[in-house]
Every structure is written in C-alpha cells, then in structure tokens.
XYZ file of C-alpha atoms in Angstrom:
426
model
C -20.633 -11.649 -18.082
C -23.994 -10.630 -16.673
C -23.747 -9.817 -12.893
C -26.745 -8.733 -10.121
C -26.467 -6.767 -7.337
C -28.736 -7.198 -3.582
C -30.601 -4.264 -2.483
C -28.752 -1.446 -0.562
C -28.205 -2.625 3.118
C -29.260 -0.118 6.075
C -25.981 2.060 6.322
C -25.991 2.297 2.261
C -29.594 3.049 1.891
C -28.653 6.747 1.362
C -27.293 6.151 -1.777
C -30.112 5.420 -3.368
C -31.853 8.831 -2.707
C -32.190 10.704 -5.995
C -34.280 14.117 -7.069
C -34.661 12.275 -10.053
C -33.055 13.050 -13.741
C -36.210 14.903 -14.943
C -35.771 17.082 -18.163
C -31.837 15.767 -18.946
C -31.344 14.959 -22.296
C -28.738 11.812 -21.306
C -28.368 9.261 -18.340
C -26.225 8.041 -15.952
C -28.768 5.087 -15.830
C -27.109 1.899 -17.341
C -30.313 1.078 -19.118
C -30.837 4.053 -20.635
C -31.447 4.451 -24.559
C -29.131 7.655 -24.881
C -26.709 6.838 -22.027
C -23.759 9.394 -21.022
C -20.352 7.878 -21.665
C -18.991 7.281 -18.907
C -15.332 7.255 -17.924
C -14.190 7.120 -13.794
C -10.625 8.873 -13.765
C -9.754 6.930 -10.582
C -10.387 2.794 -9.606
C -8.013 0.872 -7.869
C -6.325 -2.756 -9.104
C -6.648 -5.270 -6.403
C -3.391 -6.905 -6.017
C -2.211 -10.352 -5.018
C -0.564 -10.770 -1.926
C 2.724 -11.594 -3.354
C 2.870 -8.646 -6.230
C 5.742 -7.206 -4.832
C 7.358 -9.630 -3.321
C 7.790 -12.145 -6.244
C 9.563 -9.186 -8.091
C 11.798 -7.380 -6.012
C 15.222 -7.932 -5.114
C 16.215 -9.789 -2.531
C 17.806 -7.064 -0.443
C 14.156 -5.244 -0.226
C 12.157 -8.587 0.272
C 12.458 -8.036 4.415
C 11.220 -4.146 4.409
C 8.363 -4.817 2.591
C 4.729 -3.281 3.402
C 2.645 -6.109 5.051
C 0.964 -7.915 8.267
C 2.964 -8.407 11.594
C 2.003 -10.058 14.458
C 2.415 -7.642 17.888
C 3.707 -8.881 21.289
C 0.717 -9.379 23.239
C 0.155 -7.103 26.521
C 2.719 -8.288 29.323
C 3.400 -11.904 27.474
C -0.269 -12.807 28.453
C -0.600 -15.622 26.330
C -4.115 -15.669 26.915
C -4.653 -12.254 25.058
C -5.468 -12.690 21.460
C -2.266 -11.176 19.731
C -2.881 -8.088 17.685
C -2.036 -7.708 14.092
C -1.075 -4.575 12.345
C -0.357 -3.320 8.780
C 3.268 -2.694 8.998
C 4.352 0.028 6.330
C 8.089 2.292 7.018
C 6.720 5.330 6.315
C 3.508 4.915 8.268
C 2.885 3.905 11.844
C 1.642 0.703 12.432
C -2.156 1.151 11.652
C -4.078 -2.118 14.083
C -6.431 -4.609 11.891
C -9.874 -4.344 12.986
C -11.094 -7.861 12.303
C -14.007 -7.775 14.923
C -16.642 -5.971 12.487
C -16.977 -8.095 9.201
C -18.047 -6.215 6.037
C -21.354 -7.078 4.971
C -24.223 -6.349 2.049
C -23.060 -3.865 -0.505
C -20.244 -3.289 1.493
C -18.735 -6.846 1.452
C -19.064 -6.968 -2.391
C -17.359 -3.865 -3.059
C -14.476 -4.760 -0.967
C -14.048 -7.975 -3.136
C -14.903 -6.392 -6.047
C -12.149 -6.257 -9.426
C -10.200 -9.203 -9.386
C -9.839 -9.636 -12.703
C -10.473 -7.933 -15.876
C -13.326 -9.691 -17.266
C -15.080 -9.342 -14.074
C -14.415 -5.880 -13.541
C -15.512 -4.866 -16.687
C -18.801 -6.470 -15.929
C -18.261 -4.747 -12.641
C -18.279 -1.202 -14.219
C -21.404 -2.002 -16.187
C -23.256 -2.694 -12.939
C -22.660 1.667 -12.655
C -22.487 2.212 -16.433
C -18.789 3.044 -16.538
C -17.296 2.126 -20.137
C -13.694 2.752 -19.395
C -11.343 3.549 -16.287
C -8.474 5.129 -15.251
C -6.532 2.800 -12.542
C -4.166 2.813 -9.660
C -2.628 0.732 -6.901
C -4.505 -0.286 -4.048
C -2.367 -2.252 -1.327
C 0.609 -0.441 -3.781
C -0.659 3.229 -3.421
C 2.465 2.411 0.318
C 4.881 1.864 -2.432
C 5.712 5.879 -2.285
C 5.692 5.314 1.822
C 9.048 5.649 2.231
C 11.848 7.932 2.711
C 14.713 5.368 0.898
C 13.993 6.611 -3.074
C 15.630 3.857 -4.067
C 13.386 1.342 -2.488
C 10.361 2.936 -3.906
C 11.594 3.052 -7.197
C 12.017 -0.849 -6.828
C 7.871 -1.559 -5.824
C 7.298 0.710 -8.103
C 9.102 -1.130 -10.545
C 7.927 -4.247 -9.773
C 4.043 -3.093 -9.474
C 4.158 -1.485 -12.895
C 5.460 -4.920 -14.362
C 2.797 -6.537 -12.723
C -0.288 -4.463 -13.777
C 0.679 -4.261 -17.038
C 0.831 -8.293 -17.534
C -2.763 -8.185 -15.689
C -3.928 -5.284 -17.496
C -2.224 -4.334 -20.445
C -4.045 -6.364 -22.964
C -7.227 -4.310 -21.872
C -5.546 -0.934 -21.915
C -8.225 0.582 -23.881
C -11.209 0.567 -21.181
C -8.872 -0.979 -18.020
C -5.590 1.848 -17.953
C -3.422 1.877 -15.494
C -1.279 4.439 -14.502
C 2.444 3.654 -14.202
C 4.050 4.128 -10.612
C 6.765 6.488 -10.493
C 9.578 7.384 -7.598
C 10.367 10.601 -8.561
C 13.158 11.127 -5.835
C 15.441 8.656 -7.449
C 15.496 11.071 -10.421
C 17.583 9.033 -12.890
C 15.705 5.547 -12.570
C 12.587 7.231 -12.636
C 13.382 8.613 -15.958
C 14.413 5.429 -17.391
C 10.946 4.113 -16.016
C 8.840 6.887 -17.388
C 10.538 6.247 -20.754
C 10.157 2.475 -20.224
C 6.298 2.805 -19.518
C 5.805 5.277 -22.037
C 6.915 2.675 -24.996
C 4.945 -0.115 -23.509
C 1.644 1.797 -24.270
C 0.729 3.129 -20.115
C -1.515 6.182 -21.055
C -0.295 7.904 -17.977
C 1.806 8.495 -14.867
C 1.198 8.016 -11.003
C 3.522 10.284 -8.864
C 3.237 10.890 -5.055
C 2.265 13.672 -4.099
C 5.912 15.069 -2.437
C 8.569 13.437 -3.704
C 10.150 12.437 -0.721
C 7.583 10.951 1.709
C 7.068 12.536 5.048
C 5.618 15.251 7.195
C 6.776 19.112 5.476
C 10.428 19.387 5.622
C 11.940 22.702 3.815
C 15.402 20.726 2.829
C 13.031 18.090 1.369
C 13.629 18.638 -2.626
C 9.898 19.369 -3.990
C 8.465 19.946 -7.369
C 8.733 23.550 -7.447
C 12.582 23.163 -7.729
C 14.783 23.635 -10.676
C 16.786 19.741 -9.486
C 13.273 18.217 -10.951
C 13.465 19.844 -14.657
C 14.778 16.788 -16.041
C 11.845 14.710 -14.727
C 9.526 17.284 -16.734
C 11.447 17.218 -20.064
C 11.161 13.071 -19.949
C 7.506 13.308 -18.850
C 6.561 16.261 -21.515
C 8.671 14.195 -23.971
C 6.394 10.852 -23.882
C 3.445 13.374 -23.671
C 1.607 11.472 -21.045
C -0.411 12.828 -18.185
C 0.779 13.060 -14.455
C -1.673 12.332 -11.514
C -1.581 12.938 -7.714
C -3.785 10.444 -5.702
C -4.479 10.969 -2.317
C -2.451 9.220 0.514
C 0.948 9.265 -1.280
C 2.953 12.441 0.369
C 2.774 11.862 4.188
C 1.088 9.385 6.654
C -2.645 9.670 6.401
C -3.465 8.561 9.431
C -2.272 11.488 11.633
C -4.957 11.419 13.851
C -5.831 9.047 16.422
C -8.388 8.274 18.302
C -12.187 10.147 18.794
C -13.140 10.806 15.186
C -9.645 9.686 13.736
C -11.291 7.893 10.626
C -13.226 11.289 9.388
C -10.046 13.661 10.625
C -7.723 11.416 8.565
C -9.462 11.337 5.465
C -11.061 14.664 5.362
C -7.504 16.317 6.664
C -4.546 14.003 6.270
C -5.330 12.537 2.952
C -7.314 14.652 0.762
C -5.941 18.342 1.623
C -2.619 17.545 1.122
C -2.976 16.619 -2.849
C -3.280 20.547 -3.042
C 0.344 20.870 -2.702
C 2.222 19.689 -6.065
C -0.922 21.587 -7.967
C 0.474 24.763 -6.518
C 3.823 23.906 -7.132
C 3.649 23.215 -10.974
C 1.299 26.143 -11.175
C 3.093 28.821 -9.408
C 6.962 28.027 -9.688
C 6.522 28.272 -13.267
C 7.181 23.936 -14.051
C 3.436 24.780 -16.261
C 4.951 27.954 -18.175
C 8.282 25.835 -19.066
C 6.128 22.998 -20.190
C 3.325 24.195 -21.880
C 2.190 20.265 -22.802
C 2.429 18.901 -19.507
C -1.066 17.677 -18.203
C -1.289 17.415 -14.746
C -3.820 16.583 -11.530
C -5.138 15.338 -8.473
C -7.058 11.962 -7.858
C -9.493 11.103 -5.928
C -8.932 14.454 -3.746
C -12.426 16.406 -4.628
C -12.742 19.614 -6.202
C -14.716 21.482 -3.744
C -10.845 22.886 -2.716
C -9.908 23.824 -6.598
C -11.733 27.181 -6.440
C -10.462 28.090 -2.812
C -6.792 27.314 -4.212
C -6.961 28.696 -7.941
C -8.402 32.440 -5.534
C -5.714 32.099 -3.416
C -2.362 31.395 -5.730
C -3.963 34.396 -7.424
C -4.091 36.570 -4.610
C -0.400 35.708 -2.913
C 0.949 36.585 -6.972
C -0.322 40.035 -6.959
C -0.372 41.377 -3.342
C 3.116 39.319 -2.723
C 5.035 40.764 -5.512
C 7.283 41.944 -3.957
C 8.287 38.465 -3.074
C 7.289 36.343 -6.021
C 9.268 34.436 -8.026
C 10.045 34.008 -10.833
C 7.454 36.113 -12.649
C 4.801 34.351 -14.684
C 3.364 35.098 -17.831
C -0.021 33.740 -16.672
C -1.538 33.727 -12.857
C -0.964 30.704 -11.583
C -5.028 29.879 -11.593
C -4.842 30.398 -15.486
C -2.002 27.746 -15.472
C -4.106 25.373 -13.795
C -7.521 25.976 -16.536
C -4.879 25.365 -19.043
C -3.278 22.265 -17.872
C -4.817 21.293 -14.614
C -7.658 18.604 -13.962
C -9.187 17.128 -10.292
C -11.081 13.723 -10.260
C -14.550 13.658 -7.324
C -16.596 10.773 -6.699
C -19.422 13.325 -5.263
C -18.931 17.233 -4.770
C -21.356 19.059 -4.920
C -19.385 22.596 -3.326
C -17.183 21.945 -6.717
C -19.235 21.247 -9.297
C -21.571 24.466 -8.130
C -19.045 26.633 -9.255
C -17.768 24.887 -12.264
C -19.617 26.548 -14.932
C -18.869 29.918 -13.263
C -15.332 29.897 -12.450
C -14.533 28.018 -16.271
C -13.686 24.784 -14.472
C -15.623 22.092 -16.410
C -13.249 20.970 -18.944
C -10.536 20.345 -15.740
C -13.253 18.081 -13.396
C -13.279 14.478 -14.074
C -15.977 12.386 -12.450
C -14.855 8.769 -11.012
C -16.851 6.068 -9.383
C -13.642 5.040 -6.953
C -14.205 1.164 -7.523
C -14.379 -1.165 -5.570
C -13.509 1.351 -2.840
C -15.593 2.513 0.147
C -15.741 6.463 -0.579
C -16.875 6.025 -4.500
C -20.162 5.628 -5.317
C -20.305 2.145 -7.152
C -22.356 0.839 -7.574
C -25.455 3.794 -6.925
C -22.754 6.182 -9.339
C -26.707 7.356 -11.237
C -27.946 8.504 -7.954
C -24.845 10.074 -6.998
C -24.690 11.913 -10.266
C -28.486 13.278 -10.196
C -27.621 14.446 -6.920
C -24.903 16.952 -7.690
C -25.490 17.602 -11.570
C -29.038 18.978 -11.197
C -28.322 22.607 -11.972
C -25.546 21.454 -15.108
C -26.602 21.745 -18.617
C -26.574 18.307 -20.846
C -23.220 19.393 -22.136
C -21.626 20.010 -18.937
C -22.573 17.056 -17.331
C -21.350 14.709 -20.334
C -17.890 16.488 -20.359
C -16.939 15.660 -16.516
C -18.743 12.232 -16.715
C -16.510 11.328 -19.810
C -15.129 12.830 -22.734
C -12.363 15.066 -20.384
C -11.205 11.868 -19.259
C -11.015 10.315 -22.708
C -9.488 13.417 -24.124
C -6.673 13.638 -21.274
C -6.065 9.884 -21.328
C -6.233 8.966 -25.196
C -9.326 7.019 -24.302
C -11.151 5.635 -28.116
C -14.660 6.515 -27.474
C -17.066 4.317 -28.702
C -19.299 5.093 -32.028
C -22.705 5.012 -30.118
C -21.736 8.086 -28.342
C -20.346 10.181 -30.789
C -23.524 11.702 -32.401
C -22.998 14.226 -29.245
C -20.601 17.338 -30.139
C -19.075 16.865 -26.170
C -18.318 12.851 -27.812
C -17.099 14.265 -31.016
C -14.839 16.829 -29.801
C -13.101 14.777 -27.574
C -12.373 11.783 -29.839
C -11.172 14.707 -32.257
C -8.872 15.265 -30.058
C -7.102 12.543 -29.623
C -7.165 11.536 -33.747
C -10.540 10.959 -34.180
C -10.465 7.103 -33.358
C -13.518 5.075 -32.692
C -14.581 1.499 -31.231
C-alpha cells in the first residue's frame, strides 16, 4: 500500500531542518540504497471506542474511562455544555474542540488504524518494525482499585492481540499488566507469555497516585513473585510515561509544557531506580527492563546519582550490592527518545549505546513521524556508523526478539543482534 504525504504545514516546518547526513555510511532516508534498519521501541495502537467496554464485566462497565457531559454554568441553557475526559484516577481534563487539527498534524492524529495501513504508515519514516502500546488504554493503570485495572488490562490485551497478533513480527505489542493485583497479574503474564507477546507494559508505580510511603512499590520484597513469573517467560518489562500518577498536575499558564516536561516524563525515573538499587536486578540477573517514551537526557543524571547516594550513604544503604546500581542499569537497563540530543551526547562516553532505543512515537504529537530522517541527522551527527545503527535498530530487535531482515545483515551491528536472538532471518 503506497501512501503520500503534503508538505510540512507552518508550525511543523521545523522538522524538516537537517545539517544534512554528509559522510555516514547508512540512512535514515527511506529511499536510500544502504538504509539503517529501523526499529521505533514505542508507537501507540489506536483503539475503538468500545475496546474495553465490549470486554469487561458488567460490574466495571459504569467506571469506565470516557466522555461526560458537565452541568453548564448556573443551568444557563444557553451556554454550550462542556465535555470532559472523565478518568478515576485523573481529574477531569476539558475537551478543547475549538482548534481543529490540521496539515501534518491532522494526519498523524488519524494515523494507525489498522495494520496494513500502519505498516505502510511506518514506511512513510522508514521504520521496519515497532514496539506498541495503548493509547486511549495507557488510563487503564489510572486507578487506585487493582482489581479494576487488572480487568482493562485484561480486556485490552485480548483485544490487541486479535488486531495485532497475526503481525507480531514487525507490529508487537506489549501486554498490559496490573501489577498491584499480584496473583492475577501473574496468571496474565504467564497467559501473554504463551500466546507469543514479546514483552510486558507495567505502570510505572504499582498503585496509581501521587507518592505515598505505605504505597507497596517495586523495591519491596511483597513484589518477588512478580519477578520470578516475569524472569521465568524471559520477556522484557517497559515503563511508559503517564502510567504512575496524574500527568496533568499543572494547570493553567504553561500547563501543557509543565505537564509533560514534569508530570509525565520525570516520573518514569522512579521504578529504574528501584530495580537498580534495591537489588530486584542482582536477584534477577535476566530481567530486562526500561522506560518508554521518557528521553534519555535524565539516564546519565540518574545512573551519577544512584552511584553517589551508594557510596557516601553507606551507612544507610541497603541491602549491599554486588554491582553500583548504574552498572545494574548498563547491564539490564534500556530508555526509548524520539529526539535527545543531551542523551545521545554522552552515550558513547558514559557506555550507554547498547541501552538507548530510538522510536518515532507514531501517530503521536511528540514523535517525529513522519520527518524521523531529519530528526535523526539532527542529533546523530557526532555518532559513528555503528553507533547510530545500534539505537536506530538492532538494540530493539535484540531486546524484543525482533527477526531482522536479510538485506540488513551484511552489517556486524545487524549480525550481532540477530545472533542474539538465534540467528533468524526474514
């Protein structure tokens, strides 16, 4: 399926600026004779309206995340009601509808409907495979009741994989989990795991909601179980953005940058620091584990200072590690960016390149589909060829058994992944 884009509209017309890809060996460009291969660790499914609704019980049907209709001011009937996304765990967000999307923006809001057209979708950026997660389900986890996440999660996992599981080897999605209600989660994870879901989405606290220090958290011994299961199935976990706490905190003057700069991406740090320094990563030496969609500009601040509390807080740390925490995260650890530069500066430095995955974010607004090329010869500049092919793909494939395809293994970054996960080819 051959699709066209328009030109970039006036508030995209950044994206197309470029230095230009002079001297690379490979591309990003989806025309180009030796091409990267190209996998985005992070898209998001569009669901139908009804996904959840058609599939869980009864009991749940009325507490539901969806659109409600507010009283208008003073019972003015004459004042156009308002309508608002109502979610428990978040406060009722208003729906703007007075600015329609338009150009480039209007088609990626549409964009991945269905397979077929999503693959055809990627091409348009010259992404071969992707990793994917909920989109309208990423308020599943926005809840306090465990129980009733479980039950969307449930229910979105048996939807995406009758959508998507027949194209599991360039469309994966990740398989919801509630980790709070510990024993149906485990019955999930093992559930998922034999239906073929190359990896697991968990929020990023298991119980939603603003810090609470009686909240149970990953760090704690209570959650071992949920580690043997997910170390058992040997599949990867992930932390996307948006799943721990409201991330619309802010209100207000300069709400939308606050809340996505503050509320949503800084908080993914947390479960990285928990597996890393409680020792969860020493216990389970096979347990892959990372953050979506949150950057990597952070990765070096955290990796520093985990490193720093271990050795000038001894005499308060526990339990005592074999490894700092930082070497914990090389080992195990990986962090998705759509564009970052601050992160991929140091990545070569620090020995962070085999943990950064690139991802395009489609169809969302923060990615860079589809001007991912320009985005990429932006940031990658000052990477060698090698570099820049592991983050664009094979660390992906490697981490989520991706098959890479035969064109692209004459490349020892191509090779050695697909090595790694048996040697397979397309």
């Amino acid at each position: 399926m051959a699709l066209s884009l328009p030109d970039a509209d006036d508030n995209n017309a950044w994206r197309l600026n470029t230095p230009g890809a002079d001297g690379w060996l490979r591309s990003a460009r989806t025309d180009a004779e030796d091409k990267f291969f190209m996998c985005s660790a992070d898209g998001h499914v569009q669901e139908p309206n009804a996904f959840l609704a058609d599939r869980v019980d009864a009991k749940y049907k009325d507490r539901l995340p969806g659109i409600i209709q507010m009283p208008t001011e003073k019972g003015n009937a004459s004042v156009e009601p308002k309508m608002y996304q109502k979610t428990e765990g978040f406060r009722p967000a208003k729906i703007n509808w007075t600015k329609p999307l338009e150009g480039t923006d209007k088609i990626r809001n549409s964009g991945g409907r269905d397979p077929e057209t999503r693959i055809a979708e990627l091409a348009l950026d010259g992404c071969d495979a992707e990793v994917m997660f909920p989109n309208k389900g990423l308020t599943m986890w926005a809840t306090p009741d465990a129980e009733f996440s479980h039950a969307m999660c449930k229910a979105y996992n048996e939807w995406v994989w009758e959508d998507y599981g027949a194209y599991n080897d360039r469309l994966a999605p990740m398989a919801a989990i509630a980790p709070g209600a510990m024993g149906l989660a485990i019955e999930e994870i093992q559930r998922v795991a034999e239906l073929g879901f190359k990896g697991l989405s968990l929020p990023c606290k298991p119980v939603f909601g603003p810090p609470d220090v009686d909240d149970p958290n990953y760090n704690l011994r209570e959650f071992e179980p949920l580690w043997d299961c997910i170390e058992e199935v040997g599949l990867p976990v992930t932390f996307h953005v948006s799943t721990g706490r409201d991330p619309r905190t802010s209100r207000s003057q300069g709400g939308a940058v606050i809340n996505y700069a503050i509320h949503s991406l800084l908080p993914s740090a947390e479960p990285i620091a928990n597996l890393c320094a409680s020792g969860v990563a020493e216990r389970h030496p096979s347990l892959r584990f990372g953050t979506i969609e949150a950057g990597i500009g952070w990765v070096a601040f955290l990796l520093d200072a985990m490193d720093e509390a271990y050795r000038k807080h001894h005499m308060w740390v526990r339990p005592k590690l074999d490894l700092l925490p930082s070497e914990y995260f090389k080992r195990q650890g990986f962090a998705s960016f759509q564009e970052d530069l601050p992160g991929l500066l140091v990545a070569r430095e620090l020995g962070l390149v085999d943990n950064f995955l690139w991802a395009n974010d489609f169809p969302h607004h923060e990615g860079s589909w589809p001007y991912s090329a320009q985005a990429i010869e932006r940031t990658m500049g000052h990477l060698d060829d090698g570099e820049r092919a592991k983050i664009l793909g094979p660390n992906a494939a490697r981490i989520f058994k991706f098959d890479i395809p035969e064109r692209y293994l004459n490349h020892s970054d191509a090779a050695e992944a697909a090595a790694s996960i048996g040697g397979s080819k397309q």
